[in-house]
Structures are given as C-alpha cells and as structure tokens.
Short mmCIF file of C-alpha atoms in Angstrom, two decimals:
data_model
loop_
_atom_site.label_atom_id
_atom_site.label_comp_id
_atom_site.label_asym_id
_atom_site.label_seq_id
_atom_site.Cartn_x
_atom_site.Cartn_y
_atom_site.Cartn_z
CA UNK A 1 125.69 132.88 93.30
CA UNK A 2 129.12 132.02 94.72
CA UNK A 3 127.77 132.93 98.30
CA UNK A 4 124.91 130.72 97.98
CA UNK A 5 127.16 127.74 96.96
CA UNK A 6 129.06 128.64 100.01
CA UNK A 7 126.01 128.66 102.14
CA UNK A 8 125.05 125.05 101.28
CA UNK A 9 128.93 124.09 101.98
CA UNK A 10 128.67 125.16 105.12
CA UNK A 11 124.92 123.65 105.94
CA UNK A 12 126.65 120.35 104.61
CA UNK A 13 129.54 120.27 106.44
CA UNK A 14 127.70 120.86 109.92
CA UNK A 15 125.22 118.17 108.95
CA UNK A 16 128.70 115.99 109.02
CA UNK A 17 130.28 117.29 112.35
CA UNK A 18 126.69 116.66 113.93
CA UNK A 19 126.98 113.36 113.30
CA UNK A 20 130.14 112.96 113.98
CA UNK A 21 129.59 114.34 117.41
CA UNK A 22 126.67 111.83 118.18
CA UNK A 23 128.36 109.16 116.68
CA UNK A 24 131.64 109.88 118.85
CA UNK A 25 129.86 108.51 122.05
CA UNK A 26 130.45 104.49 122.37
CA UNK A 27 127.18 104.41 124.37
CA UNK A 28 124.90 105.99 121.66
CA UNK A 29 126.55 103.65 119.45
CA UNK A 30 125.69 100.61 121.22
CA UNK A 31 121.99 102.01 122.14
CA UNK A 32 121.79 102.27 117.89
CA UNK A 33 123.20 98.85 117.56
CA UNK A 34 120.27 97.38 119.85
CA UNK A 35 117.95 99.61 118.11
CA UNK A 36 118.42 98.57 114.76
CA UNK A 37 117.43 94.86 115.63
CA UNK A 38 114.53 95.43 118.19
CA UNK A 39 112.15 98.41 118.86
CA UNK A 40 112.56 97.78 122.88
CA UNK A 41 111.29 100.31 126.25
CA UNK A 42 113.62 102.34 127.94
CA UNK A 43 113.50 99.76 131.21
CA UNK A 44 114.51 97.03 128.10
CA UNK A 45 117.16 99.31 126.68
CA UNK A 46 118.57 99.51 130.48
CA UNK A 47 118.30 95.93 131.30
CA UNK A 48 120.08 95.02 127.70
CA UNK A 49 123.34 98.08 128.02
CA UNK A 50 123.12 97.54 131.98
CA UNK A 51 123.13 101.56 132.40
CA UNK A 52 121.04 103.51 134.67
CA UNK A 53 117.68 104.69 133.08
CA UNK A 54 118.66 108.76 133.62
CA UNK A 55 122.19 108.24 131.13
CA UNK A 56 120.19 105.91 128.66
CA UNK A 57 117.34 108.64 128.64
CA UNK A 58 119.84 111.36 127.94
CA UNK A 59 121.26 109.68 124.95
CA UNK A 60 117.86 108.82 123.95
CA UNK A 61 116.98 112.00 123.74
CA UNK A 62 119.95 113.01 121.92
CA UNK A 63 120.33 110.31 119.54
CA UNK A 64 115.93 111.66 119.09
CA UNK A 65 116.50 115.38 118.44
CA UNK A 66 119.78 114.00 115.80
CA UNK A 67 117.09 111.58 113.84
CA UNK A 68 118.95 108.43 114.53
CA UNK A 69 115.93 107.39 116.88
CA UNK A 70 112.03 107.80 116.88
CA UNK A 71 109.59 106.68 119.63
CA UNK A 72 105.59 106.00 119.51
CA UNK A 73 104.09 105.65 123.13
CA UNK A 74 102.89 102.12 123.97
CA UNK A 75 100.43 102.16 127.06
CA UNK A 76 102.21 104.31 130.17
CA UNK A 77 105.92 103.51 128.41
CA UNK A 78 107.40 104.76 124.85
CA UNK A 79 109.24 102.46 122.32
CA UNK A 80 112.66 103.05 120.33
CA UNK A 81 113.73 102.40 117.23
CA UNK A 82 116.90 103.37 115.24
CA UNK A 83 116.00 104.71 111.96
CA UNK A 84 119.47 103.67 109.86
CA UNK A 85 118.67 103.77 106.26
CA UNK A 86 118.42 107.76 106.42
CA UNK A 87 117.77 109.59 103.20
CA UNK A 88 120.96 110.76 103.21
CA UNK A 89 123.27 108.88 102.12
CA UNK A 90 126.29 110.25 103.49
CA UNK A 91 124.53 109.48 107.25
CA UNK A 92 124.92 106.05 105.97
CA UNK A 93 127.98 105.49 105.03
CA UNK A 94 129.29 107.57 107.86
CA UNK A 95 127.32 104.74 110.48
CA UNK A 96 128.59 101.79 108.25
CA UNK A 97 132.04 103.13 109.14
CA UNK A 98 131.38 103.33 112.87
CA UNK A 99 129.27 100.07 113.00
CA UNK A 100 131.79 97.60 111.53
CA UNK A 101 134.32 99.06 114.33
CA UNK A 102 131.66 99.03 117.40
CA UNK A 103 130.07 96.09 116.73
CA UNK A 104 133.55 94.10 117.56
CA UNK A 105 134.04 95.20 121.33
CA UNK A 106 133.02 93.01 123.80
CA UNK A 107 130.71 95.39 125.44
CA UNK A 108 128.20 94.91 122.10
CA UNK A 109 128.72 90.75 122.43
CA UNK A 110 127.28 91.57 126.08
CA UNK A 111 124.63 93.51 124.84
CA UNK A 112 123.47 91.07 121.67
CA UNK A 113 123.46 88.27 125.07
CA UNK A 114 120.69 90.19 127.19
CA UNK A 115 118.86 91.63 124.31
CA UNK A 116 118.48 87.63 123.29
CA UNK A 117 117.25 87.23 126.90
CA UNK A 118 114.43 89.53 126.31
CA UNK A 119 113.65 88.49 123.06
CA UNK A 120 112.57 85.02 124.20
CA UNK A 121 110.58 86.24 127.04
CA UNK A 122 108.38 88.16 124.52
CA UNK A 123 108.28 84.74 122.55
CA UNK A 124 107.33 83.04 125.40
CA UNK A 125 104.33 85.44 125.90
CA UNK A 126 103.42 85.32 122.71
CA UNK A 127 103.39 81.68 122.53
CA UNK A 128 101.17 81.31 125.29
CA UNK A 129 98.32 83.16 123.11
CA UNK A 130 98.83 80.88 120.11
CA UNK A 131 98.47 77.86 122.40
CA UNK A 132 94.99 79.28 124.16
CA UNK A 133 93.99 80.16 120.65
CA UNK A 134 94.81 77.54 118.30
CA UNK A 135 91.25 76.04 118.21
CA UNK A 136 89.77 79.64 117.13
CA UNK A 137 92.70 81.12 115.28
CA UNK A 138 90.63 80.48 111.80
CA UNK A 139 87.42 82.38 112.94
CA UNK A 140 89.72 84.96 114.52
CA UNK A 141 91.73 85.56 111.29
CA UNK A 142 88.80 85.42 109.29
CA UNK A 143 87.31 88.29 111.53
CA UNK A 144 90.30 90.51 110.98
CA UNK A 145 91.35 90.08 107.91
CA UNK A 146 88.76 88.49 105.34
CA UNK A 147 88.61 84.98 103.01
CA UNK A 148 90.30 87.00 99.98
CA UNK A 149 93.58 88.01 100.76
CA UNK A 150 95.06 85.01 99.63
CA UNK A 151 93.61 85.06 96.41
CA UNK A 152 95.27 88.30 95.65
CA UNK A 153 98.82 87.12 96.38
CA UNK A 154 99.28 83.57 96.12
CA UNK A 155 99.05 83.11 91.76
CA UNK A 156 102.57 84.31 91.44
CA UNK A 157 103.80 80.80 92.68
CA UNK A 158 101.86 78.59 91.62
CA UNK A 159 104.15 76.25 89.83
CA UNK A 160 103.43 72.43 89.54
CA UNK A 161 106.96 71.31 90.02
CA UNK A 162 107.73 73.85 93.36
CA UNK A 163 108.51 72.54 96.42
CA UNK A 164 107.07 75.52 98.53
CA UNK A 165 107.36 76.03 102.42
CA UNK A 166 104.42 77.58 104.07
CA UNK A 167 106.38 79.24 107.15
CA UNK A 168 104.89 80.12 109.81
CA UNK A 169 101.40 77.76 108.52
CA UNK A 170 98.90 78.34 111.50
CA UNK A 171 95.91 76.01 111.08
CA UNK A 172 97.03 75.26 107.31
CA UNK A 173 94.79 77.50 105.33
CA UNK A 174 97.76 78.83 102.74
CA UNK A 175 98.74 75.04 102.74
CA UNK A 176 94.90 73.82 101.46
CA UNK A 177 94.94 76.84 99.28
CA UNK A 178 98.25 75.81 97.52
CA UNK A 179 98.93 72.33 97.60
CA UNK A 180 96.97 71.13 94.73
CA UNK A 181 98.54 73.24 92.14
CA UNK A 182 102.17 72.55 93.27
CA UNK A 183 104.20 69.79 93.75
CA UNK A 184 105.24 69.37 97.36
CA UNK A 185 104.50 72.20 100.52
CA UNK A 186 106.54 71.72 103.48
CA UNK A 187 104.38 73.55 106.13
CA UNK A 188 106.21 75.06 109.27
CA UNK A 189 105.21 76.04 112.87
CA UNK A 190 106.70 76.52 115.85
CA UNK A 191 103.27 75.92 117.70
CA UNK A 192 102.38 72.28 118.54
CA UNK A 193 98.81 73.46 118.98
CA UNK A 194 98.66 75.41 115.58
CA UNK A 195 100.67 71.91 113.73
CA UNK A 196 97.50 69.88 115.38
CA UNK A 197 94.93 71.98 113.86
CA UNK A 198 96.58 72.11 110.82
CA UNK A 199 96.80 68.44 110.64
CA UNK A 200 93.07 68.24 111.14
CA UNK A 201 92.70 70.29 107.72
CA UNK A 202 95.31 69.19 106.09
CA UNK A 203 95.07 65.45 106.40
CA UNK A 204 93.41 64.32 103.19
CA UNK A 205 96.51 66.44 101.05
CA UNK A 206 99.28 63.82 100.16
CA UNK A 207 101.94 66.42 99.08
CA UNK A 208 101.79 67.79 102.64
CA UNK A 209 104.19 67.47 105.40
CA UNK A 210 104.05 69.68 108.63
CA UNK A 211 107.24 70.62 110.63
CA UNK A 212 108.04 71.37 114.06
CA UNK A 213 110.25 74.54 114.23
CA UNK A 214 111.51 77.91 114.72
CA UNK A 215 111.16 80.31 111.88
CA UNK A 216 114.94 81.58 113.11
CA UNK A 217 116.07 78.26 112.64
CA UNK A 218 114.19 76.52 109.77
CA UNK A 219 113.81 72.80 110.07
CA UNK A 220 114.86 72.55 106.15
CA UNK A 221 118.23 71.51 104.13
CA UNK A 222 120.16 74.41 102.29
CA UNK A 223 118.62 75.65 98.93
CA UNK A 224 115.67 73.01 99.29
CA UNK A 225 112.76 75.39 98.41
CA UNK A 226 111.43 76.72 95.22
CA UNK A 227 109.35 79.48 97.00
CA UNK A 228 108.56 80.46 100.55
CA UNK A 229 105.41 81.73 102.10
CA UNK A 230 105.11 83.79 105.16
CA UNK A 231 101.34 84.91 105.38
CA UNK A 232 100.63 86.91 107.97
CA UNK A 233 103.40 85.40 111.01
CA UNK A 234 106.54 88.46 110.93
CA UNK A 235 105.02 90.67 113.12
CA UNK A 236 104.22 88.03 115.61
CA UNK A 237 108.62 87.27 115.44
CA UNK A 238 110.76 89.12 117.59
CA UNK A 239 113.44 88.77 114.87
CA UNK A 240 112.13 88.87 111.79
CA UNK A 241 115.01 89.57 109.98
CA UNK A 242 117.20 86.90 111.13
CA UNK A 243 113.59 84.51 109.66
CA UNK A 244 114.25 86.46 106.33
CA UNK A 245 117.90 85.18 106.32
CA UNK A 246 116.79 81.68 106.71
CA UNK A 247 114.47 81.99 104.07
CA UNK A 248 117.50 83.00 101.89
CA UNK A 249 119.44 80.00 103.14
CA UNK A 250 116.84 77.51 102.62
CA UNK A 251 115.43 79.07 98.63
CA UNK A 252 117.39 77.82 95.90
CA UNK A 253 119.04 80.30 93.15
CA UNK A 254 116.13 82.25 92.03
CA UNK A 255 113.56 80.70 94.16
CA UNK A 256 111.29 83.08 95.30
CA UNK A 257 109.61 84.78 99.03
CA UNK A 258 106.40 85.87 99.29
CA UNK A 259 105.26 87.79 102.30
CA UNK A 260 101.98 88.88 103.24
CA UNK A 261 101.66 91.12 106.56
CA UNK A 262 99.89 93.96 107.69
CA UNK A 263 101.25 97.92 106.77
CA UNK A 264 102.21 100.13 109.55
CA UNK A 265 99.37 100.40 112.07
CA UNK A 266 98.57 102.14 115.54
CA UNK A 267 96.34 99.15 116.94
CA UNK A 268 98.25 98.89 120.16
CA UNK A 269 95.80 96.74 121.47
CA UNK A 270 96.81 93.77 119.09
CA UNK A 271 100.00 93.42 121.57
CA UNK A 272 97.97 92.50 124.55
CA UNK A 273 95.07 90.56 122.53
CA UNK A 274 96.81 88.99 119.82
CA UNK A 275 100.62 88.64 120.70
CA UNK A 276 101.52 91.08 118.11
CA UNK A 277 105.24 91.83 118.13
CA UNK A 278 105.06 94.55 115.40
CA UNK A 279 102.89 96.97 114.33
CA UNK A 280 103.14 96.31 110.98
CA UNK A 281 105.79 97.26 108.74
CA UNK A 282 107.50 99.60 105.81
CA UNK A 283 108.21 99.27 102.30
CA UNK A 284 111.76 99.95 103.32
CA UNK A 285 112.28 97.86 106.01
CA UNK A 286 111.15 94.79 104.23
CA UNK A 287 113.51 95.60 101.20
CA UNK A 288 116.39 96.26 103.58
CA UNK A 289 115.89 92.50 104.59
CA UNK A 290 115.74 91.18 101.67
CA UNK A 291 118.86 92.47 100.74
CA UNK A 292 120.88 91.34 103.72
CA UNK A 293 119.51 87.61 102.75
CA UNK A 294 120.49 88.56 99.03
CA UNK A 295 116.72 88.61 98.00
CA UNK A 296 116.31 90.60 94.94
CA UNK A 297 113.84 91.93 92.27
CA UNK A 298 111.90 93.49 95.06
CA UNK A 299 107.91 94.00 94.51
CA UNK A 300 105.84 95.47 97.55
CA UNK A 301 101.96 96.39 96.91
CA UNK A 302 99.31 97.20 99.21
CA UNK A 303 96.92 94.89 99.08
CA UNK A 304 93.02 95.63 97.76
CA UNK A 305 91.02 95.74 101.19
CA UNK A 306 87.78 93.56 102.47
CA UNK A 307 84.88 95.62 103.66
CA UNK A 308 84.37 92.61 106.04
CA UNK A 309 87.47 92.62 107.39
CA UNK A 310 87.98 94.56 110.48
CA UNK A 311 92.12 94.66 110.21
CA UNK A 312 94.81 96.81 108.85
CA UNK A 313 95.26 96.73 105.44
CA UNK A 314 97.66 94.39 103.87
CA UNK A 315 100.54 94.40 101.38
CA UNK A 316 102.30 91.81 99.78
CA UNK A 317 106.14 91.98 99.03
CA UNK A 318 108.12 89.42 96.69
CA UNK A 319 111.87 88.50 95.36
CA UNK A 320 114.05 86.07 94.45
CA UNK A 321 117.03 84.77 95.91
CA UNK A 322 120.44 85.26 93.78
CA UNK A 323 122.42 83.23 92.41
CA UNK A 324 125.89 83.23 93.85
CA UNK A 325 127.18 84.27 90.74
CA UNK A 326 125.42 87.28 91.33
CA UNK A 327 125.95 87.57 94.78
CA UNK A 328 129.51 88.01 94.48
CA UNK A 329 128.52 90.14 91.52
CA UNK A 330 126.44 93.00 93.32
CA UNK A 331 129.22 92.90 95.99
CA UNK A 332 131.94 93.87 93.73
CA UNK A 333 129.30 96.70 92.64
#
C-alpha cells in the first residue's frame, strides 16, 4: 500500500516540474497569453510575438505535446488555441501565478498591440459580408437555422417592465419577437446595412430604438439594462469575451444575459461564406466569461433541433449579473 501511495507522489510531483519547465520559457508564456484571447495561424502568431515561424513552431509543438495548446487544421494552415481551464486544478493555479507576473512586461503590451491589429482586419472582412448580405440575411438565417429557435429561449425574459438590449440585432427579428411583451428594447448593430433592414421591420414598434455600435464598446449607460440578448452574433466577434464584459457593465444588479449561438462545429466553410469567426463554442468557455464579467447562476442547454434547418445545433446559456455586494463577496471566497 505504502509503495503505491509513493507511486502517485512521484507521478504528481513530475506532473508539477513538467509544467514548471514549460512554463519557465517567457516565449511560451507570451504564445499562451495570445492564445487564450484568440485562436490565431502560426503566420498570425509570428506577425503578433514578431519571432521567426521555425522558434514559434517549436514552442508550439511543445506547449501541444504539454496540453497547454490544441490545433484543428483550417484549409492548407492549422489554428491554436490555449486550453487554460485544465482539469487540474493545480495546472491552474500554477499559470495564474505565472500570468499575473508575464502579463506586466512590456514585451506582452507589444504583443496585445499587433494581435489588436489583426483582430480588426478579420472584422473588416467580416464586415464586408454583412454589408453584401444585409438584404438576404433573413432568408439566409432562416435556411440555416429554422423559425423556432427563438421560441425555445426567449420566455425566460419576458418581463413587461425590462428594458432589454437586443445586441448584435441583424434585421430585427429577436426585436419584433420581444418588443410587445416588454417595456423598452434597445436594439444594437454595428452594421449600417443590417440597422436599415431592421428599421424596415421594425418601424411600426414604438418601444424600439436601434443603435449604431460596437458590441466591444456598447453604445449604452452603466447598469441601464434589465436583460441582454445576443442571438446568434459571438461567433461572428473576434473578441467575444471583452462583448461579454460589456454586457456585465451595461446589466443592472441581477439583470440577466441570454445567449443563443451555435455548439462546437467543424463547418469550416462558414469562415469563407458566412464571416464566421468561431466555430461554435463550449459549455466551459461561455461560463468562464461569464465569470470574468461577474455573470452568475449559469444555465447552458442544447437547444431542441429543426429538421428544416440545415445548421449546427444550438444551445442557449443564461445568468445574472451580481450585485456588488456579492461581487466583493465571491472575491473574498
């Protein structure tokens, strides 16, 4: 027995000093700082750490074989992606450590510049679709993804004193859906062409008002929602957490987000078609952003599929935001 308890001592302990090892290299630290934020090509992970494409490869490949990165091919490239809520939880704690340290040198405020720089190039291109597609984005999302999806997720807000922001609105179908059983919907979208169409539909509501903005930087006062809506517009963001912490800037205490996007998927083709950013996303993820814009009482459920719909299937995931009482509360914790 006692050499058995020794056994796992030791498989623990060099579990530790392997990743202590990887973690000792200031370049595979920044390449998991980038990581974390964007799933990005090894040309995009050279361009953003300004290294030469044989050392980022090499610490790719280490930083693969460890577990702190996984890859999925994309056309004739691959794409990266730090995997940093581990299942264990010492792996955690042990890159919390070595995060809040890293993440102060300058070479990491250099790196957060040029990743920005590529982010907005891959708005810009997927802007350009929403503009071409604006006056057939209803028939298109009908095509993919049904008339019922809605239906399924929206009866958890309806409240007839909310003031509810429709983020991310498209044409305005959520809005129609929602605005006669609440009190005010603020709809947002940062395409002109999308706002347009929407106003077409939308025109005859009175408790409507459309906005001109960027989910990252909400067009909205502090704590001025009652519930937020983002149906089917994060994986089209090339930052959709930083558009989770607005949400949790602009809900009041105990307001709450609903989101309705598609599960992981391998439809590659979406990117090129479509302007898709993601390929769907994890029950995990989404909870992990929650948190960070102190969104609580997590729910996440797949959502029941349309035999019309040609799509991934759905989920929807809900919270609401905390008070600061508790805030301060779950910190302490």
């Amino acid at each position: 027995m006692n050499g058995l308890i020794q056994k796992t001592d030791q498989e623990i302990n060099a579990a530790v000093f392997d990743w202590m090892s990887v973690l000792a290299d200031p370049i595979r630290c920044r390449l998991l700082l980038v990581l974390d934020q964007q799933e990005l090509t090894v040309s995009e992970v050279c361009a953003v750490l300004q290294l030469p494409q044989s050392t980022v490869s090499r610490h790719l490949k280490i930083l693969g074989n460890s577990g702190w990165v996984i890859s999925r091919r994309d056309g004739t490239s691959r794409k990266y992606i730090a995997i940093l809520d581990r299942e264990d939880k010492a792996a955690g704690v042990l890159w919390d450590l070595v995060r809040e340290q890293v993440s102060k040198g300058a070479s990491v405020q250099q790196d957060r510049i040029r990743l920005a720089d590529i982010l907005a190039t891959r708005r810009a291109k997927s802007q350009s679709f929403f503009t071409s597609a604006a006056a057939h984005w209803s028939l298109l999302r009908r095509d993919l993804f049904g008339t019922q999806f809605e239906l399924a997720a929206l009866p958890a807000l309806l409240n007839p004193q909310w003031v509810v922001g429709d983020l991310g609105c498209g044409t305005g179908q959520t809005t129609a859906a929602i605005a006669p059983f609440v009190g005010r919907v603020i709809a947002v979208d940062d395409s002109e062409a999308m706002l347009e169409a929407a106003k077409q539909q939308l025109g005859s509501l009175k408790n409507v008002e459309l906005r001109h903005g960027r989910l990252e930087a909400l067009p909205l006062e502090d704590e001025s929602l009652d519930a937020a809506i983002l149906m089917l517009v994060l994986h089209h963001l090339p930052e959709p957490q930083r558009s989770i912490n607005e949400v949790g800037r602009v809900l009041k205490p105990g307001g709450s987000c609903l989101i309705v996007d598609m599960l992981p998927h391998d439809r590659d083709d979406y990117r090129q078609e479509m302007g898709h950013l993601w390929l769907g996303f994890s029950e995990s993820r989404i909870d992990r952003w929650f948190e960070s814009a102190a969104i609580s009482k997590f729910v996440f459920r797949a959502l029941p599929t349309d035999p019309s719909a040609m799509g991934p299937a759905l989920f929807v995931a809900s919270g609401q935001k905390r008070s600061p009482e508790a805030s301060r509360s779950t910190r302490r914790g």
